[in-house]
PDB file of C-alpha atoms in Angstrom:
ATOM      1  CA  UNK A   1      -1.813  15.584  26.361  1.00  0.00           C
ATOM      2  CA  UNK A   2      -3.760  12.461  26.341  1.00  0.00           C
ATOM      3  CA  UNK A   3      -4.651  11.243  23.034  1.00  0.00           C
ATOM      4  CA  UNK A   4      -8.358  10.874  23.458  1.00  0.00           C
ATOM      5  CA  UNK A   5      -8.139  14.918  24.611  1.00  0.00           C
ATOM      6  CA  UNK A   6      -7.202  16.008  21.129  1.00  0.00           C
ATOM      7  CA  UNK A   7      -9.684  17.924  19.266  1.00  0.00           C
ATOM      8  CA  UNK A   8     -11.028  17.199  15.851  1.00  0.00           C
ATOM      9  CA  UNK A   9     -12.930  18.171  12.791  1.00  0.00           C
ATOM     10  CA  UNK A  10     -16.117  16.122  12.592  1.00  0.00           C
ATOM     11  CA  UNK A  11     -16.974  16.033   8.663  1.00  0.00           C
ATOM     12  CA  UNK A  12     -19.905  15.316   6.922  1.00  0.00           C
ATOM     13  CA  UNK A  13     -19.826  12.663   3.604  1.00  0.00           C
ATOM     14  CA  UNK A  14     -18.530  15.587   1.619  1.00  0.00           C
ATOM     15  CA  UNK A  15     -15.996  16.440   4.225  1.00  0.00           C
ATOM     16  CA  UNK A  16     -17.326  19.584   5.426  1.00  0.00           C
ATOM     17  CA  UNK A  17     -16.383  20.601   8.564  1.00  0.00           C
ATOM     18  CA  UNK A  18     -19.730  20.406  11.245  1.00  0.00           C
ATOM     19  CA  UNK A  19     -18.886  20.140  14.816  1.00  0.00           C
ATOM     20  CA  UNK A  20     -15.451  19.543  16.681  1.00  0.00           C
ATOM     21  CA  UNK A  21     -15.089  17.195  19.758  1.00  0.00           C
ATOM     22  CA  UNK A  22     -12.228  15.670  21.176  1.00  0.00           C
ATOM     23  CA  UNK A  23     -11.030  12.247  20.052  1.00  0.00           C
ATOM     24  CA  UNK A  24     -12.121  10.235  22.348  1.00  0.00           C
ATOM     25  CA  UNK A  25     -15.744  11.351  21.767  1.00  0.00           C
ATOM     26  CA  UNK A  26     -15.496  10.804  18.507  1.00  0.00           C
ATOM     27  CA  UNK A  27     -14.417   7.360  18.471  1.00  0.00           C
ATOM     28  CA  UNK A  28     -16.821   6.265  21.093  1.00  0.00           C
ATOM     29  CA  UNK A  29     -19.865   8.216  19.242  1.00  0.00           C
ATOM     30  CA  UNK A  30     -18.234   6.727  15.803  1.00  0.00           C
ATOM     31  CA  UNK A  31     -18.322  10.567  14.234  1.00  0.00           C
ATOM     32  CA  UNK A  32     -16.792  10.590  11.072  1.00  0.00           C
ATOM     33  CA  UNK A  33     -13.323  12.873  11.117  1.00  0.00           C
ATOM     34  CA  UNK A  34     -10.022  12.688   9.086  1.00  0.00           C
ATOM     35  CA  UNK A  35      -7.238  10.527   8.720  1.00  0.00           C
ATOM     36  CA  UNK A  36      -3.408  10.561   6.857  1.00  0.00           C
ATOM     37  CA  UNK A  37      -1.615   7.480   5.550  1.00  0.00           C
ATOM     38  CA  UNK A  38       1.605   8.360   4.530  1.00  0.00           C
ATOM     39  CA  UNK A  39       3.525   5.472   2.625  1.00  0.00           C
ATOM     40  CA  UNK A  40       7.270   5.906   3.833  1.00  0.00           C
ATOM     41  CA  UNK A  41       9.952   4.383   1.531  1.00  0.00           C
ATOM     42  CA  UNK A  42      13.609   4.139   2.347  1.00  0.00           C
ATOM     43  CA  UNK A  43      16.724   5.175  -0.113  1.00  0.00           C
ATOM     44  CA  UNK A  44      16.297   1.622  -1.770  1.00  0.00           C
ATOM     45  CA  UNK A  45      12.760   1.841  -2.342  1.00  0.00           C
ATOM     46  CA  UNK A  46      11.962  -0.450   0.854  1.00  0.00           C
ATOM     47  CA  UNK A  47       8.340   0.114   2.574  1.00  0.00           C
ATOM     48  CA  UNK A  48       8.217   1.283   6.447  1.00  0.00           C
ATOM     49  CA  UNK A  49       6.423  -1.805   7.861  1.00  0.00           C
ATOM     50  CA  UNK A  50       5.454  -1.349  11.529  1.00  0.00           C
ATOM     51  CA  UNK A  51       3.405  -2.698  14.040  1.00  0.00           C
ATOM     52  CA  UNK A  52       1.615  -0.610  16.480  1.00  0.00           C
ATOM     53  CA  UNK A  53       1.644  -0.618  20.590  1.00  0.00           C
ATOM     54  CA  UNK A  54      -0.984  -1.740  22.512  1.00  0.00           C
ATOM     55  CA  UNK A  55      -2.034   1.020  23.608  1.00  0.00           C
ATOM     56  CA  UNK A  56      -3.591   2.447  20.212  1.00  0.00           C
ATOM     57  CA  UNK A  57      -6.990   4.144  20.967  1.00  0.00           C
ATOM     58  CA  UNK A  58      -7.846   2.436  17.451  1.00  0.00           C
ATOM     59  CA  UNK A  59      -6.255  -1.354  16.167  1.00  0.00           C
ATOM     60  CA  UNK A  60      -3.765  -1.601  18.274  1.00  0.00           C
ATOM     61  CA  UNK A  61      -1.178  -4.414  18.053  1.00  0.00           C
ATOM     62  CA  UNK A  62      -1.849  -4.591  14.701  1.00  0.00           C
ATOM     63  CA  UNK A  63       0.595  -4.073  11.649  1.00  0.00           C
ATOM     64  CA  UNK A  64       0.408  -1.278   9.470  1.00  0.00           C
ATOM     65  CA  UNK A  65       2.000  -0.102   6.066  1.00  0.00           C
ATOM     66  CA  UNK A  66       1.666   3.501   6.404  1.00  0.00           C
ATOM     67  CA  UNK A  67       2.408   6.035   8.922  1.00  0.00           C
ATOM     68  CA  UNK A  68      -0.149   8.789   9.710  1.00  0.00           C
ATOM     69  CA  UNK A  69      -3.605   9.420  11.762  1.00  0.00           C
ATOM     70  CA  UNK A  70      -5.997  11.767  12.944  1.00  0.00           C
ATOM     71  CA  UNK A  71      -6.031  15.535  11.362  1.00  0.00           C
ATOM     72  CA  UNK A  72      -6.188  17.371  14.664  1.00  0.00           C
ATOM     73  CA  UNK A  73      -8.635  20.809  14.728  1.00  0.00           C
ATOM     74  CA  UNK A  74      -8.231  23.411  12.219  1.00  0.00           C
ATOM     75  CA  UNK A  75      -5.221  21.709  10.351  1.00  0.00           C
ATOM     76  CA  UNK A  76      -4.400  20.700   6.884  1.00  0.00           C
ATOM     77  CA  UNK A  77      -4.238  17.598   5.447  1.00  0.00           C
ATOM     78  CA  UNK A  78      -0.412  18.328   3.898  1.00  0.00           C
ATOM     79  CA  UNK A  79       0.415  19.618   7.781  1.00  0.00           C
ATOM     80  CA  UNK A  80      -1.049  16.298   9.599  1.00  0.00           C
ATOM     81  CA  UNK A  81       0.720  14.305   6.812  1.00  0.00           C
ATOM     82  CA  UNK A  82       4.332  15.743   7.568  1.00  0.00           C
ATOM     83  CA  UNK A  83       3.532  16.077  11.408  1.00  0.00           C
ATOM     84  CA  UNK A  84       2.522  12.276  11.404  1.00  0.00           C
ATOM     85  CA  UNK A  85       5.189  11.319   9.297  1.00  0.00           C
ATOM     86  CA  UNK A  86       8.385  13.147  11.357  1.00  0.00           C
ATOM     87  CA  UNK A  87       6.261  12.141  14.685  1.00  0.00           C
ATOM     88  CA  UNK A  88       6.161   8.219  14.152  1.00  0.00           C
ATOM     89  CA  UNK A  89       9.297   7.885  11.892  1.00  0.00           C
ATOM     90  CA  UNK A  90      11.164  10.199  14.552  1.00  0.00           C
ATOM     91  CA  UNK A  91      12.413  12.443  12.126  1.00  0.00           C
ATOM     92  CA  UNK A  92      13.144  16.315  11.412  1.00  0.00           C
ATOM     93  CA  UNK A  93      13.721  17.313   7.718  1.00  0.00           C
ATOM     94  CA  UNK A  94      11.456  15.243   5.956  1.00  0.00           C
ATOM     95  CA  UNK A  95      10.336  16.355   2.527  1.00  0.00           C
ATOM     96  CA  UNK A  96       7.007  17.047   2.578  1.00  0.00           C
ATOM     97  CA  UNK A  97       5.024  14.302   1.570  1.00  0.00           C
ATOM     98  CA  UNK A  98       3.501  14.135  -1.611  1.00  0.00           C
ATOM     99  CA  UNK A  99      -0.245  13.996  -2.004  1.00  0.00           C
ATOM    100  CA  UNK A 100      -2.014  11.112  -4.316  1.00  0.00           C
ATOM    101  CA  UNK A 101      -5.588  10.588  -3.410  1.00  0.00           C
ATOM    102  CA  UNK A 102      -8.177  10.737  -0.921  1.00  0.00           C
ATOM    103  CA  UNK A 103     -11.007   8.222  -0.047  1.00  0.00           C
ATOM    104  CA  UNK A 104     -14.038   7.862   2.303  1.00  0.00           C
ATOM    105  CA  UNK A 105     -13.167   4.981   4.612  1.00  0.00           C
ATOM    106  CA  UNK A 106     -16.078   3.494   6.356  1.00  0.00           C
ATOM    107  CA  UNK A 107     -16.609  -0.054   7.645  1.00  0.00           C
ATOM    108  CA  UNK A 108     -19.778  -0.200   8.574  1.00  0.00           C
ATOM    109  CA  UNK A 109     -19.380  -0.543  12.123  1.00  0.00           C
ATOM    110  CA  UNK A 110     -18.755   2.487  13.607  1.00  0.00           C
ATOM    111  CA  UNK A 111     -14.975   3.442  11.998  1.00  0.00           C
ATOM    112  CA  UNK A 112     -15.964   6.009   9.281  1.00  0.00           C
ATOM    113  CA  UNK A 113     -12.741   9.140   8.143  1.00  0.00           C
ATOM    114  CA  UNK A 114     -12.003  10.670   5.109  1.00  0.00           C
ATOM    115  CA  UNK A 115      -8.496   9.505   4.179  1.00  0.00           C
ATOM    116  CA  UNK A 116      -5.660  11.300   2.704  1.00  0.00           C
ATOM    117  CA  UNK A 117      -2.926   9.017   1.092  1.00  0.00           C
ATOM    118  CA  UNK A 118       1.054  10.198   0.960  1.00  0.00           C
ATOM    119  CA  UNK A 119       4.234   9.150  -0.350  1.00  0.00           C
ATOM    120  CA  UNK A 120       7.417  10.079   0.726  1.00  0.00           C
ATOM    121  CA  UNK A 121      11.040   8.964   0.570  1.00  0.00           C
ATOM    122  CA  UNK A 122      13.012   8.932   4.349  1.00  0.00           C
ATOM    123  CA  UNK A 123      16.602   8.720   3.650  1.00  0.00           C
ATOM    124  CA  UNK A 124      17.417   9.760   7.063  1.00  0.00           C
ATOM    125  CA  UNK A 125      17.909   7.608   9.787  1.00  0.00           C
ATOM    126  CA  UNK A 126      14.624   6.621  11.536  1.00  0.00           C
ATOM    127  CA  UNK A 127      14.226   6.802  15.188  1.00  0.00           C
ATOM    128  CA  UNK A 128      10.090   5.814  15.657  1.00  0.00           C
ATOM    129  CA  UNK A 129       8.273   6.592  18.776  1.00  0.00           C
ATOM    130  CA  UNK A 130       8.254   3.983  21.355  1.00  0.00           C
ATOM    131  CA  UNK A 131       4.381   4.722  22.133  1.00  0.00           C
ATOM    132  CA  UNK A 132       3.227   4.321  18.957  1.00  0.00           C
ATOM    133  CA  UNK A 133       5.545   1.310  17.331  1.00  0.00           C
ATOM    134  CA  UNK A 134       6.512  -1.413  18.898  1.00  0.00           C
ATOM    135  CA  UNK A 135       8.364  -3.411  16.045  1.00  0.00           C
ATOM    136  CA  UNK A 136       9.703  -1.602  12.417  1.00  0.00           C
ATOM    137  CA  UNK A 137      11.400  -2.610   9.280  1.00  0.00           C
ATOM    138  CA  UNK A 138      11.739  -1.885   5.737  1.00  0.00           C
ATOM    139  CA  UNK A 139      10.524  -4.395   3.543  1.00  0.00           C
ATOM    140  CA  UNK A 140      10.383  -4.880  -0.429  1.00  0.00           C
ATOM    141  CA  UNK A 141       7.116  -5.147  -1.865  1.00  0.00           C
ATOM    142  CA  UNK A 142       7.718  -8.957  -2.186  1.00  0.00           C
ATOM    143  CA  UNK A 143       8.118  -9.136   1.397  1.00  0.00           C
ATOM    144  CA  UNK A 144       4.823  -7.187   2.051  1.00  0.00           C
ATOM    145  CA  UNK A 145       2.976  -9.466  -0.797  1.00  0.00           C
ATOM    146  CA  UNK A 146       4.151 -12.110   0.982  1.00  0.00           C
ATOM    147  CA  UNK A 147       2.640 -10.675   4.913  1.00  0.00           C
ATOM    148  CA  UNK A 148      -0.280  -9.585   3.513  1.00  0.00           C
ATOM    149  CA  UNK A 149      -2.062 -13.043   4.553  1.00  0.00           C
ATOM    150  CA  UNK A 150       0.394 -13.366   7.077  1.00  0.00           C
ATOM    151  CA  UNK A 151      -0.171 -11.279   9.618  1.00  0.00           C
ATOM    152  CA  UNK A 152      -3.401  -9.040  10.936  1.00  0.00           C
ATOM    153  CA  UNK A 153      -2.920  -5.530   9.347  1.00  0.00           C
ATOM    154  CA  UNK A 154      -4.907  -2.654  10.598  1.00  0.00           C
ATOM    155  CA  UNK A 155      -7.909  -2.822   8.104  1.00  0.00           C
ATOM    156  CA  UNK A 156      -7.936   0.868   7.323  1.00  0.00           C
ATOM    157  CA  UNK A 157      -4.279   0.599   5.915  1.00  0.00           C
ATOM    158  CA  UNK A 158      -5.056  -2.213   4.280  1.00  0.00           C
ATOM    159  CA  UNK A 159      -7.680  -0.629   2.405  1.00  0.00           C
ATOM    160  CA  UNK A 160      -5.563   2.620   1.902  1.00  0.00           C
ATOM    161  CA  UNK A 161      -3.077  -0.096  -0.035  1.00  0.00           C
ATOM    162  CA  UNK A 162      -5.464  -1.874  -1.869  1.00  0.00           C
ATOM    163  CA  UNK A 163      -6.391   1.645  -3.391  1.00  0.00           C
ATOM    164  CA  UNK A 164      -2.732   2.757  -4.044  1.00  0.00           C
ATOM    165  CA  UNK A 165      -1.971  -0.495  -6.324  1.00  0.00           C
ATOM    166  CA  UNK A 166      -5.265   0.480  -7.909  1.00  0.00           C
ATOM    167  CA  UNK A 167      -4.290   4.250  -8.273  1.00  0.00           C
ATOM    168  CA  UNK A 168      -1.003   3.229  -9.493  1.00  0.00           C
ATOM    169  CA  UNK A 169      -2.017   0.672 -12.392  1.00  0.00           C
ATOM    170  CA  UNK A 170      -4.503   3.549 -13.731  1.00  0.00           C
ATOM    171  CA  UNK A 171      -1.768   6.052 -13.573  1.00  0.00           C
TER     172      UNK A 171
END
């Protein structure tokens, strides 16, 4: 199925449920939906780091430091987090990711989701999908500190991160 097919909850500022479209709809009418960022950690602690294909509906080419995206129709936030996470690591038998916080994104211009942020540890060899990632690695969180004015990071994950170190030091 083409991407921009896929059917989604439309949510209100609450995130209530009030209309369904398909993807591509809702990105070009800038309806407010839901969104997964899973933060994927090897055996040693190391952070997936990836940076997505082209041919993203949404940021593509950019780098990201989560895996995840769009809550399709009707499912859960815990199901679209392990889906995602499996899907773009190209994994089976991943624990189910562990739920921390959610968040309104919204950037003022037309990108606007309610966003559900994961953790989960992938000691199994990863195999990610050629259509979503173009480039992967595992990188220690001095590594990442050191990227983070590096290189152009899809702003969404970048404000899902900002709000983990900020969840974390309260915790």
């Amino acid at each position: 199925m083409n991407p921009a097919d896929e059917i989604l909850d439309i949510v209100d500022e609450h995130d209530r449920v009030v209309d369904r479209v398909p993807r591509g709809e809702a990105y070009a009418r800038g309806l407010r939906h839901r969104c997964v960022f899973v933060q994927a950690r090897d055996a040693a602690g190391r952070l997936f780091v990836h940076r997505r294909t082209a041919t993203k509906l949404v940021f593509p080419s950019l780098y990201d430091l989560f895996v995840g995206g769009v809550v399709g129709a009707g499912e859960s936030y815990d199901e679209a987090a392990l889906r995602e996470a499996e899907e773009e690591l190209g994994v089976t038998g991943l624990p189910r990711p562990r739920p921390l916080f959610r968040f309104l994104y919204d950037d003022g211009a037309g990108h606007s989701w309610w966003s559900a942020v994961y953790e989960v540890r992938c000691e199994l060899p990863v195999r990610p999908q050629a259509e979503e990632v173009e480039w992967y690695g595992f990188l220690t969180e001095d590594e990442v500190a050191r990227r983070l004015d590096e290189w152009e990071w899809v702003p969404d994950g970048l404000a899902a991160y900002q709000r983990l170190g900020e969840f974390r030091s309260a915790g």
